[in-house]
mmCIF file of C-alpha atoms in Angstrom:
data_model
loop_
_atom_site.group_PDB
_atom_site.id
_atom_site.type_symbol
_atom_site.label_atom_id
_atom_site.label_comp_id
_atom_site.label_asym_id
_atom_site.label_seq_id
_atom_site.Cartn_x
_atom_site.Cartn_y
_atom_site.Cartn_z
ATOM 1 C CA MET D 1 3.677 17.076 11.887
ATOM 2 C CA ASP D 2 4.723 20.761 10.412
ATOM 3 C CA THR D 3 4.293 21.170 6.944
ATOM 4 C CA SER D 4 4.768 24.850 6.965
ATOM 5 C CA ASP D 5 8.362 24.810 5.474
ATOM 6 C CA THR D 6 7.061 22.318 2.497
ATOM 7 C CA ASN D 7 3.680 24.957 1.749
ATOM 8 C CA HIS D 8 6.183 27.981 1.579
ATOM 9 C CA SER D 9 9.401 26.393 0.328
ATOM 10 C CA LYS D 10 9.289 28.339 -2.840
ATOM 11 C CA ASP D 11 6.963 31.228 -4.138
ATOM 12 C CA LEU D 12 5.785 32.222 -7.885
ATOM 13 C CA SER D 13 8.707 34.536 -7.558
ATOM 14 C CA ASP D 14 11.602 32.384 -7.286
ATOM 15 C CA CYS D 15 10.719 30.256 -10.241
ATOM 16 C CA ARG D 16 13.267 30.022 -13.345
ATOM 17 C CA ILE D 17 12.031 29.976 -16.925
ATOM 18 C CA LEU D 18 14.325 28.752 -19.716
ATOM 19 C CA ILE D 19 13.128 30.606 -23.240
ATOM 20 C CA VAL D 20 14.685 28.573 -26.240
ATOM 21 C CA ASP D 21 13.896 30.370 -29.566
ATOM 22 C CA ASP D 22 16.646 31.311 -32.380
ATOM 23 C CA ASP D 23 14.848 34.857 -32.810
ATOM 24 C CA ARG D 24 16.639 37.104 -30.515
ATOM 25 C CA LEU D 25 13.222 39.583 -30.594
ATOM 26 C CA ASN D 26 11.055 36.926 -29.584
ATOM 27 C CA ILE D 27 13.216 36.131 -26.477
ATOM 28 C CA ARG D 28 13.272 39.958 -25.693
ATOM 29 C CA ILE D 29 9.750 40.196 -26.129
ATOM 30 C CA LEU D 30 8.976 37.215 -23.779
ATOM 31 C CA SER D 31 11.528 38.527 -21.422
ATOM 32 C CA GLY D 32 9.833 41.863 -21.109
ATOM 33 C CA MET D 33 6.533 40.368 -20.355
ATOM 34 C CA LEU D 34 8.164 38.017 -17.701
ATOM 35 C CA LYS D 35 10.480 40.138 -15.691
ATOM 36 C CA ALA D 36 7.817 42.349 -14.268
ATOM 37 C CA GLU D 37 6.662 39.136 -12.632
ATOM 38 C CA GLY D 38 9.809 38.785 -10.886
ATOM 39 C CA TYR D 39 10.885 35.242 -12.658
ATOM 40 C CA GLN D 40 14.524 34.269 -12.783
ATOM 41 C CA LEU D 41 15.256 34.126 -16.809
ATOM 42 C CA GLU D 42 17.625 32.409 -18.876
ATOM 43 C CA SER D 43 17.668 31.782 -22.803
ATOM 44 C CA ALA D 44 18.942 29.958 -25.168
ATOM 45 C CA ALA D 45 18.843 29.785 -29.159
ATOM 46 C CA SER D 46 18.935 26.540 -30.114
ATOM 47 C CA GLY D 47 17.438 23.185 -28.874
ATOM 48 C CA GLU D 48 21.069 21.695 -28.533
ATOM 49 C CA GLU D 49 22.059 24.992 -26.470
ATOM 50 C CA ALA D 50 18.794 24.403 -24.467
ATOM 51 C CA LEU D 51 19.823 20.547 -23.628
ATOM 52 C CA GLU D 52 23.066 21.749 -22.315
ATOM 53 C CA LYS D 53 21.870 24.980 -20.158
ATOM 54 C CA TYR D 54 18.907 22.647 -18.732
ATOM 55 C CA PRO D 55 20.629 20.774 -16.055
ATOM 56 C CA LYS D 56 22.845 23.968 -14.949
ATOM 57 C CA PHE D 57 19.671 26.194 -14.753
ATOM 58 C CA SER D 58 17.391 23.754 -13.421
ATOM 59 C CA PRO D 59 14.032 25.254 -14.697
ATOM 60 C CA ASP D 60 10.619 25.599 -13.407
ATOM 61 C CA LEU D 61 9.163 25.937 -17.100
ATOM 62 C CA VAL D 62 10.778 25.790 -20.496
ATOM 63 C CA LEU D 63 8.852 28.235 -23.219
ATOM 64 C CA LEU D 64 10.128 26.418 -26.595
ATOM 65 C CA ASP D 65 10.092 27.395 -29.704
ATOM 66 C CA VAL D 66 9.197 24.619 -32.860
ATOM 67 C CA MET D 67 10.859 26.172 -35.635
ATOM 68 C CA MET D 68 14.503 25.893 -35.019
ATOM 69 C CA PRO D 69 17.711 25.031 -36.881
ATOM 70 C CA GLY D 70 19.297 22.121 -35.740
ATOM 71 C CA ILE D 71 16.870 19.645 -33.497
ATOM 72 C CA ASN D 72 13.370 21.337 -33.934
ATOM 73 C CA GLY D 73 11.402 22.192 -30.257
ATOM 74 C CA PHE D 74 9.394 18.807 -30.708
ATOM 75 C CA GLU D 75 12.721 16.728 -30.525
ATOM 76 C CA THR D 76 14.255 19.031 -28.200
ATOM 77 C CA CYS D 77 10.922 18.320 -25.922
ATOM 78 C CA ARG D 78 11.409 14.627 -26.432
ATOM 79 C CA GLN D 79 14.999 14.303 -25.360
ATOM 80 C CA LEU D 80 14.150 16.484 -22.441
ATOM 81 C CA ASN D 81 11.421 14.127 -21.197
ATOM 82 C CA GLU D 82 13.364 11.057 -21.819
ATOM 83 C CA THR D 83 16.501 12.387 -19.669
ATOM 84 C CA TYR D 84 14.483 13.846 -16.857
ATOM 85 C CA ALA D 85 11.119 11.600 -16.752
ATOM 86 C CA ALA D 86 8.832 12.659 -14.082
ATOM 87 C CA ASP D 87 11.183 15.844 -12.976
ATOM 88 C CA CYS D 88 11.236 17.405 -16.124
ATOM 89 C CA ALA D 89 9.826 21.281 -15.880
ATOM 90 C CA PRO D 90 6.424 21.654 -18.052
ATOM 91 C CA ILE D 91 7.076 22.327 -21.557
ATOM 92 C CA ILE D 92 5.087 25.303 -23.415
ATOM 93 C CA PHE D 93 5.412 25.419 -27.174
ATOM 94 C CA ILE D 94 5.906 28.757 -29.044
ATOM 95 C CA THR D 95 4.816 28.525 -32.640
ATOM 96 C CA ALA D 96 3.579 30.627 -35.231
ATOM 97 C CA LYS D 97 1.289 27.727 -36.406
ATOM 98 C CA ASN D 98 -2.100 26.395 -34.769
ATOM 99 C CA GLU D 99 -2.727 23.742 -37.290
ATOM 100 C CA SER D 100 -4.103 20.778 -34.930
ATOM 101 C CA ASP D 101 -1.396 18.336 -36.450
ATOM 102 C CA ASP D 102 1.256 20.825 -35.057
ATOM 103 C CA VAL D 103 -0.603 20.770 -31.764
ATOM 104 C CA VAL D 104 -1.170 17.080 -31.355
ATOM 105 C CA GLU D 105 2.410 16.660 -32.309
ATOM 106 C CA GLY D 106 3.413 18.782 -29.388
ATOM 107 C CA PHE D 107 1.434 17.137 -27.081
ATOM 108 C CA SER D 108 2.609 13.975 -28.131
ATOM 109 C CA ALA D 109 6.279 15.186 -27.603
ATOM 110 C CA GLY D 110 5.714 15.654 -24.219
ATOM 111 C CA GLY D 111 4.634 19.645 -24.378
ATOM 112 C CA ILE D 112 1.734 20.555 -21.769
ATOM 113 C CA ASP D 113 0.635 23.810 -23.939
ATOM 114 C CA TYR D 114 1.304 26.280 -26.638
ATOM 115 C CA LEU D 115 1.628 30.258 -27.127
ATOM 116 C CA PRO D 116 0.629 31.267 -30.473
ATOM 117 C CA LYS D 117 2.484 34.120 -32.143
ATOM 118 C CA PRO D 118 2.186 37.107 -32.076
ATOM 119 C CA PHE D 119 2.381 36.934 -28.066
ATOM 120 C CA GLN D 120 -0.457 38.602 -26.335
ATOM 121 C CA PRO D 121 0.870 39.756 -22.913
ATOM 122 C CA GLY D 122 -1.783 38.995 -21.177
ATOM 123 C CA GLU D 123 -2.296 35.414 -22.399
ATOM 124 C CA VAL D 124 1.290 34.813 -21.874
ATOM 125 C CA VAL D 125 1.033 35.773 -18.359
ATOM 126 C CA VAL D 126 -1.883 33.960 -17.387
ATOM 127 C CA ARG D 127 -0.466 30.832 -18.775
ATOM 128 C CA VAL D 128 2.786 30.992 -17.635
ATOM 129 C CA ARG D 129 1.707 31.721 -13.890
ATOM 130 C CA THR D 130 -0.710 28.842 -13.976
ATOM 131 C CA HIS D 131 1.593 26.249 -15.376
ATOM 132 C CA LEU D 132 4.103 27.596 -12.693
ATOM 133 C CA LYS D 133 1.489 27.215 -10.136
ATOM 134 C CA SER D 134 0.757 23.705 -11.058
ATOM 135 C CA ARG D 135 4.491 22.826 -10.837
ATOM 136 C CA LEU D 136 4.963 24.381 -7.190
ATOM 137 C CA LEU D 137 1.566 22.293 -6.264
ATOM 138 C CA ASP D 138 3.093 19.046 -7.353
ATOM 139 C CA GLU D 139 6.480 19.867 -5.640
ATOM 140 C CA GLN D 140 4.681 20.192 -2.338
ATOM 141 C CA GLN D 141 2.826 17.188 -2.734
ATOM 142 C CA LYS D 142 6.053 15.477 -3.567
ATOM 143 C CA ALA D 143 7.444 16.739 -0.734
ATOM 144 C CA LEU D 144 4.285 16.107 1.663
ATOM 145 C CA VAL D 145 4.527 12.505 0.410
ATOM 146 C CA GLU D 146 8.001 12.145 1.121
ATOM 147 C CA GLN D 147 7.578 13.365 4.585
ATOM 148 C CA LEU D 148 4.674 11.218 5.210
ATOM 149 C CA SER D 149 6.514 8.083 3.940
ATOM 150 C CA LYS D 150 9.525 9.380 6.420
ATOM 151 C CA ALA D 151 6.973 9.127 9.518
ATOM 152 C CA ASN D 152 5.188 6.110 8.459
ATOM 153 C CA SER D 153 8.723 4.344 8.320
ATOM 154 C CA ALA D 154 9.612 5.883 11.732
ATOM 155 C CA LYS D 155 6.353 4.448 13.149
ATOM 156 C CA ASN D 156 6.708 1.223 11.585
ATOM 157 C CA ARG D 157 10.217 1.035 13.527
ATOM 158 C CA PHE D 158 8.714 1.943 16.634
ATOM 159 C CA LEU D 159 6.208 -0.295 16.512
ATOM 160 C CA GLY D 160 8.263 -3.394 15.511
ATOM 161 C CA MET D 161 11.186 -2.345 18.142
ATOM 162 C CA ALA D 162 7.993 -1.885 20.819
ATOM 163 C CA ALA D 163 6.458 -5.415 19.989
ATOM 164 C CA HIS D 164 9.586 -7.124 19.913
ATOM 165 C CA ASP D 165 10.628 -6.167 23.558
ATOM 166 C CA LEU D 166 7.364 -6.657 24.445
ATOM 167 C CA ARG D 167 6.846 -10.032 23.225
ATOM 168 C CA ASN D 168 9.418 -12.104 25.698
ATOM 169 C CA PRO D 169 7.861 -10.530 29.027
ATOM 170 C CA LEU D 170 4.420 -11.356 27.662
ATOM 171 C CA ALA D 171 5.320 -14.880 26.646
ATOM 172 C CA GLY D 172 7.031 -15.191 30.133
ATOM 173 C CA ILE D 173 3.862 -14.267 31.868
ATOM 174 C CA ARG D 174 1.802 -16.746 29.498
ATOM 175 C CA GLY D 175 4.510 -19.455 30.412
ATOM 176 C CA LEU D 176 4.690 -18.695 33.986
ATOM 177 C CA SER D 177 0.509 -18.828 34.293
ATOM 178 C CA GLU D 178 0.406 -22.065 32.605
ATOM 179 C CA PHE D 179 3.037 -23.263 35.166
ATOM 180 C CA LEU D 180 0.741 -22.600 38.153
ATOM 181 C CA LEU D 181 -2.146 -23.704 36.735
ATOM 182 C CA ASP D 182 -0.408 -27.434 36.144
ATOM 183 C CA LYS D 183 0.004 -27.049 40.002
ATOM 184 C CA ASP D 184 3.406 -28.324 40.012
ATOM 185 C CA LEU D 185 3.879 -25.958 43.019
ATOM 186 C CA GLY D 186 1.010 -27.390 44.877
ATOM 187 C CA GLU D 187 -3.079 -26.741 44.788
ATOM 188 C CA LEU D 188 -4.606 -23.544 44.063
ATOM 189 C CA SER D 189 -7.520 -22.157 45.795
ATOM 190 C CA THR D 190 -10.707 -21.680 43.555
ATOM 191 C CA ASP D 191 -9.998 -17.767 44.041
ATOM 192 C CA GLN D 192 -5.974 -18.413 42.881
ATOM 193 C CA GLU D 193 -6.991 -20.414 40.125
ATOM 194 C CA ASP D 194 -9.766 -17.952 38.837
ATOM 195 C CA LEU D 195 -6.702 -15.097 39.180
ATOM 196 C CA VAL D 196 -4.310 -16.925 37.258
ATOM 197 C CA ASN D 197 -6.635 -17.980 34.666
ATOM 198 C CA ASN D 198 -7.585 -14.377 34.150
ATOM 199 C CA ILE D 199 -4.011 -13.450 33.950
ATOM 200 C CA LEU D 200 -3.419 -16.178 31.410
ATOM 201 C CA THR D 201 -6.352 -14.968 29.384
ATOM 202 C CA ALA D 202 -5.142 -11.351 29.344
ATOM 203 C CA SER D 203 -1.167 -12.030 28.354
ATOM 204 C CA GLN D 204 -2.558 -14.199 25.529
ATOM 205 C CA SER D 205 -4.901 -11.504 24.180
ATOM 206 C CA MET D 206 -1.756 -9.269 24.959
ATOM 207 C CA LEU D 207 0.782 -11.636 23.074
ATOM 208 C CA GLN D 208 -1.549 -11.942 20.247
ATOM 209 C CA LEU D 209 -1.927 -8.096 19.852
ATOM 210 C CA VAL D 210 1.956 -7.548 20.082
ATOM 211 C CA ASN D 211 2.475 -10.131 17.589
ATOM 212 C CA GLU D 212 -0.008 -9.060 15.046
ATOM 213 C CA LEU D 213 1.525 -5.263 15.282
ATOM 214 C CA LEU D 214 4.791 -6.710 14.997
ATOM 215 C CA ASP D 215 3.725 -8.526 11.534
ATOM 216 C CA MET D 216 1.784 -5.288 10.310
ATOM 217 C CA ALA D 217 5.103 -3.320 10.945
ATOM 218 C CA THR D 218 6.938 -6.076 9.288
ATOM 219 C CA ILE D 219 4.635 -5.946 6.134
ATOM 220 C CA GLU D 220 4.140 -2.272 5.931
ATOM 221 C CA SER D 221 7.669 -1.437 6.163
ATOM 222 C CA GLY D 222 8.291 -3.987 2.880
ATOM 223 C CA GLU D 223 10.472 -6.608 4.709
ATOM 224 C CA LEU D 224 7.966 -9.580 4.341
ATOM 225 C CA LYS D 225 9.939 -12.311 3.172
ATOM 226 C CA ILE D 226 8.000 -15.289 1.867
ATOM 227 C CA ASP D 227 10.359 -18.259 2.078
ATOM 228 C CA ARG D 228 8.853 -20.908 -0.849
ATOM 229 C CA LYS D 229 9.097 -24.734 -0.220
ATOM 230 C CA ASP D 230 7.614 -27.640 -1.549
ATOM 231 C CA THR D 231 4.376 -28.078 1.180
ATOM 232 C CA ASP D 232 1.692 -30.504 1.717
ATOM 233 C CA LEU D 233 -1.318 -28.133 2.162
ATOM 234 C CA ILE D 234 -3.589 -30.911 3.683
ATOM 235 C CA GLU D 235 -0.887 -31.741 6.029
ATOM 236 C CA LEU D 236 -0.365 -28.223 6.758
ATOM 237 C CA ILE D 237 -4.462 -27.660 6.983
ATOM 238 C CA SER D 238 -4.589 -30.839 9.397
ATOM 239 C CA LYS D 239 -1.939 -29.479 11.747
ATOM 240 C CA SER D 240 -3.899 -25.955 12.101
ATOM 241 C CA ILE D 241 -7.051 -28.241 12.944
ATOM 242 C CA TYR D 242 -5.392 -30.223 15.662
ATOM 243 C CA PHE D 243 -4.255 -26.791 17.717
ATOM 244 C CA ALA D 244 -7.615 -24.931 16.790
ATOM 245 C CA LYS D 245 -9.668 -27.938 18.395
ATOM 246 C CA MET D 246 -8.320 -26.907 21.779
ATOM 247 C CA ASN D 247 -10.020 -23.644 21.603
ATOM 248 C CA ALA D 248 -12.997 -25.439 19.582
ATOM 249 C CA ASP D 249 -13.770 -27.595 22.685
ATOM 250 C CA LYS D 250 -14.132 -25.025 25.189
ATOM 251 C CA LYS D 251 -17.271 -23.987 23.100
ATOM 252 C CA GLY D 252 -18.269 -27.237 22.362
ATOM 253 C CA THR D 253 -17.496 -26.665 18.695
ATOM 254 C CA ARG D 254 -16.765 -29.222 15.984
ATOM 255 C CA ILE D 255 -14.331 -28.897 13.153
ATOM 256 C CA ASP D 256 -14.805 -31.018 10.139
ATOM 257 C CA PHE D 257 -12.224 -31.178 7.354
ATOM 258 C CA ASN D 258 -12.952 -32.708 4.075
ATOM 259 C CA PRO D 259 -10.237 -32.735 1.555
ATOM 260 C CA GLN D 260 -11.541 -33.384 -2.287
ATOM 261 C CA THR D 261 -7.985 -34.947 -2.640
ATOM 262 C CA GLU D 262 -5.665 -37.693 -1.178
ATOM 263 C CA SER D 263 -2.560 -34.694 -1.066
ATOM 264 C CA SER D 264 -1.260 -31.619 -2.739
ATOM 265 C CA HIS D 265 1.800 -29.924 -2.925
ATOM 266 C CA MET D 266 2.618 -26.765 -3.651
ATOM 267 C CA SER D 267 5.491 -23.993 -3.249
ATOM 268 C CA VAL D 268 4.503 -21.641 -0.599
ATOM 269 C CA ASP D 269 5.739 -20.239 2.803
ATOM 270 C CA PRO D 270 4.273 -22.814 4.889
ATOM 271 C CA ASP D 271 4.997 -20.939 8.194
ATOM 272 C CA LYS D 272 2.992 -17.807 6.639
ATOM 273 C CA ILE D 273 -0.028 -19.888 5.140
ATOM 274 C CA LYS D 274 -0.424 -21.910 8.555
ATOM 275 C CA GLN D 275 -1.015 -18.528 10.035
ATOM 276 C CA VAL D 276 -3.535 -17.565 7.408
ATOM 277 C CA VAL D 277 -5.309 -20.690 8.080
ATOM 278 C CA ASP D 278 -5.047 -20.624 11.878
ATOM 279 C CA ASN D 279 -6.727 -17.131 11.791
ATOM 280 C CA LEU D 280 -9.518 -18.317 9.487
ATOM 281 C CA LEU D 281 -10.161 -21.255 11.929
ATOM 282 C CA SER D 282 -9.667 -18.867 14.974
ATOM 283 C CA ASN D 283 -12.321 -16.578 13.559
ATOM 284 C CA ALA D 284 -14.907 -19.437 12.666
ATOM 285 C CA ILE D 285 -14.739 -20.785 16.193
ATOM 286 C CA LYS D 286 -14.792 -17.070 17.520
ATOM 287 C CA TYR D 287 -17.557 -16.071 15.940
ATOM 288 C CA SER D 288 -19.597 -18.923 15.873
ATOM 289 C CA PRO D 289 -22.280 -19.925 18.631
ATOM 290 C CA PRO D 290 -20.958 -22.967 20.993
ATOM 291 C CA LYS D 291 -21.864 -26.453 20.033
ATOM 292 C CA SER D 292 -21.873 -25.252 16.249
ATOM 293 C CA VAL D 293 -19.825 -26.857 13.357
ATOM 294 C CA VAL D 294 -16.683 -25.075 11.518
ATOM 295 C CA SER D 295 -16.268 -27.133 8.104
ATOM 296 C CA VAL D 296 -12.945 -27.017 6.268
ATOM 297 C CA GLU D 297 -12.526 -28.153 2.863
ATOM 298 C CA PHE D 298 -9.472 -28.601 0.220
ATOM 299 C CA THR D 299 -10.699 -28.869 -3.117
ATOM 300 C CA THR D 300 -8.627 -28.782 -6.612
ATOM 301 C CA SER D 301 -9.187 -28.295 -10.442
ATOM 302 C CA GLU D 302 -7.292 -28.038 -13.303
ATOM 303 C CA CYS D 303 -5.926 -24.289 -12.873
ATOM 304 C CA GLU D 304 -6.504 -23.671 -8.932
ATOM 305 C CA HIS D 305 -6.416 -24.731 -5.390
ATOM 306 C CA THR D 306 -9.081 -23.707 -2.616
ATOM 307 C CA ILE D 307 -8.906 -23.564 1.066
ATOM 308 C CA SER D 308 -12.489 -23.128 2.253
ATOM 309 C CA VAL D 309 -13.582 -22.429 6.119
ATOM 310 C CA LYS D 310 -17.376 -22.001 6.663
ATOM 311 C CA ASP D 311 -18.637 -21.439 10.019
ATOM 312 C CA GLN D 312 -22.228 -20.996 11.449
ATOM 313 C CA GLY D 313 -22.060 -17.664 12.765
ATOM 314 C CA PRO D 314 -23.999 -14.405 12.082
ATOM 315 C CA GLY D 315 -21.928 -13.469 9.069
ATOM 316 C CA ILE D 316 -20.782 -10.386 7.530
ATOM 317 C CA PRO D 317 -23.714 -7.406 8.416
ATOM 318 C CA GLU D 318 -24.885 -5.440 5.366
ATOM 319 C CA GLY D 319 -22.690 -2.464 4.540
ATOM 320 C CA GLU D 320 -19.688 -3.903 6.576
ATOM 321 C CA ARG D 321 -17.963 -6.217 3.936
ATOM 322 C CA ASP D 322 -15.760 -3.279 2.977
ATOM 323 C CA LYS D 323 -13.950 -3.498 6.431
ATOM 324 C CA LEU D 324 -13.310 -7.146 6.563
ATOM 325 C CA PHE D 325 -9.243 -7.232 5.165
ATOM 326 C CA LYS D 326 -8.345 -3.291 6.454
ATOM 327 C CA ASP D 327 -6.388 -2.470 9.294
ATOM 328 C CA PHE D 328 -8.050 -2.657 12.518
ATOM 329 C CA GLY D 329 -11.209 -3.073 10.464
ATOM 330 C CA ARG D 330 -13.793 -4.595 13.156
ATOM 331 C CA LEU D 331 -17.326 -5.537 12.432
ATOM 332 C CA SER D 332 -20.455 -4.764 14.710
ATOM 333 C CA VAL D 333 -21.037 -8.431 15.415
ATOM 334 C CA GLN D 334 -19.284 -9.420 18.478
ATOM 335 C CA PRO D 335 -16.901 -12.898 19.537
ATOM 336 C CA THR D 336 -19.955 -15.343 21.022
ATOM 337 C CA GLY D 337 -17.108 -16.598 23.844
ATOM 338 C CA GLY D 338 -16.305 -13.014 24.806
ATOM 339 C CA GLU D 339 -13.086 -13.711 22.844
ATOM 340 C CA LYS D 340 -10.502 -10.612 22.075
ATOM 341 C CA SER D 341 -10.381 -9.007 18.391
ATOM 342 C CA THR D 342 -7.558 -6.759 17.438
ATOM 343 C CA GLY D 343 -8.970 -6.155 13.753
ATOM 344 C CA LEU D 344 -5.677 -7.052 12.400
ATOM 345 C CA GLY D 345 -6.031 -10.667 11.719
ATOM 346 C CA LEU D 346 -7.415 -10.607 8.361
ATOM 347 C CA ALA D 347 -5.618 -7.655 7.092
ATOM 348 C CA ILE D 348 -2.260 -9.414 7.876
ATOM 349 C CA CYS D 349 -4.065 -12.755 6.066
ATOM 350 C CA ARG D 350 -4.597 -10.879 3.042
ATOM 351 C CA LYS D 351 -1.256 -9.471 2.704
ATOM 352 C CA ILE D 352 0.275 -12.935 3.338
ATOM 353 C CA VAL D 353 -1.862 -14.147 0.659
ATOM 354 C CA GLU D 354 -1.613 -11.501 -2.355
ATOM 355 C CA ALA D 355 2.210 -12.128 -1.357
ATOM 356 C CA HIS D 356 2.066 -15.632 -2.747
ATOM 357 C CA GLY D 357 0.066 -14.425 -5.883
ATOM 358 C CA ALA D 358 -3.176 -16.036 -4.418
ATOM 359 C CA THR D 359 -6.593 -14.347 -3.307
ATOM 360 C CA VAL D 360 -8.624 -14.382 -0.012
ATOM 361 C CA SER D 361 -12.424 -13.522 -0.114
ATOM 362 C CA ALA D 362 -15.585 -13.636 1.889
ATOM 363 C CA GLN D 363 -19.170 -14.320 1.607
ATOM 364 C CA ASN D 364 -22.227 -14.951 3.540
ATOM 365 C CA LEU D 365 -23.910 -18.363 3.251
ATOM 366 C CA PRO D 366 -27.334 -18.994 2.265
ATOM 367 C CA ASP D 367 -28.911 -20.294 5.087
ATOM 368 C CA LEU D 368 -26.589 -19.203 8.155
ATOM 369 C CA GLY D 369 -22.936 -18.307 8.622
ATOM 370 C CA CYS D 370 -19.891 -17.221 6.371
ATOM 371 C CA GLU D 371 -17.347 -18.881 3.897
ATOM 372 C CA PHE D 372 -13.976 -17.495 3.535
ATOM 373 C CA LYS D 373 -11.873 -18.911 0.644
ATOM 374 C CA VAL D 374 -8.154 -18.898 -0.012
ATOM 375 C CA THR D 375 -7.330 -19.722 -3.643
ATOM 376 C CA PHE D 376 -4.132 -20.431 -5.276
ATOM 377 C CA PRO D 377 -3.478 -20.523 -8.715
ATOM 378 C CA LEU D 378 -1.603 -23.450 -9.752
ATOM 379 C CA GLN D 379 1.097 -21.906 -11.289
ATOM 380 C CA THR D 380 1.743 -20.014 -8.065
#
């Protein structure tokens, strides 16, 4: 991305300064000091006139006298900040007083500095230049953030469109592979069956990646919608376990489910929460050794419900915990059956869980393995 236009869009000599003082002599003195710097200058003789001229002149800095007829400098400053908020130009107070109470009131009103009378030319020029440079830097940062935001939105749109267009053909490849393996069109030779199994495995991995990229693009674009329904979490977990057992059986892994209550209903998005449980179960199976046990628990208390998934894998390596729930955050440990990992699953889980007002955490178990917990406050 070319940021040259952003960095050089405005120079100090292009800056505009509004001088507000009821004493014309002070305005002439300050104008004489600042004209040599090339600034564009405008003046106002009262707070009321300053409020009127401000939107027309659009200054980059305001030099504002404290003691004026009508509304004083402090009140003028407050009104400018209330009207223009974060876009308000920095305000430097002009005052003959340097008592601490006046300085404190000036900062409380929204000022950023003050210039004492009588004016010292060097001090005036340096303070004005410093605050204008800071103002220009803020504007450049805002412009850069806006550019990055637009680029990120474009990236998310592209990922969403690409993932959406790829998902259907990949699902078709997977479906056709399964159809061939069912041998409805006749027996396959050993080599043919191995080839079709490889196609099926590759298409499943690609489809998982495409689905996760589509989920991530949706989440990052701020379009994650939570459709809450009254849901029996134990029934939801049981369904996830039923489908997870197909992969667990391939590794001789057993899934034990131990709910501590008969049923528990909550207002959640059942599809999204099932996606979270599916991912936690998949990871537990993926990183546990063959013929191990994955333990799933559901507990409830007066203030929360908790889903727990425990595995017998290697756990979280020391120093890698911060990678767990980040986009494309992959740990050094490897799946025990050669399974693929995109590094997106847990990041998506965290964002879904947080959108429900819940939390997800992970910790190593004392002897072996890791435990992931999803905790729902009862008021969720």
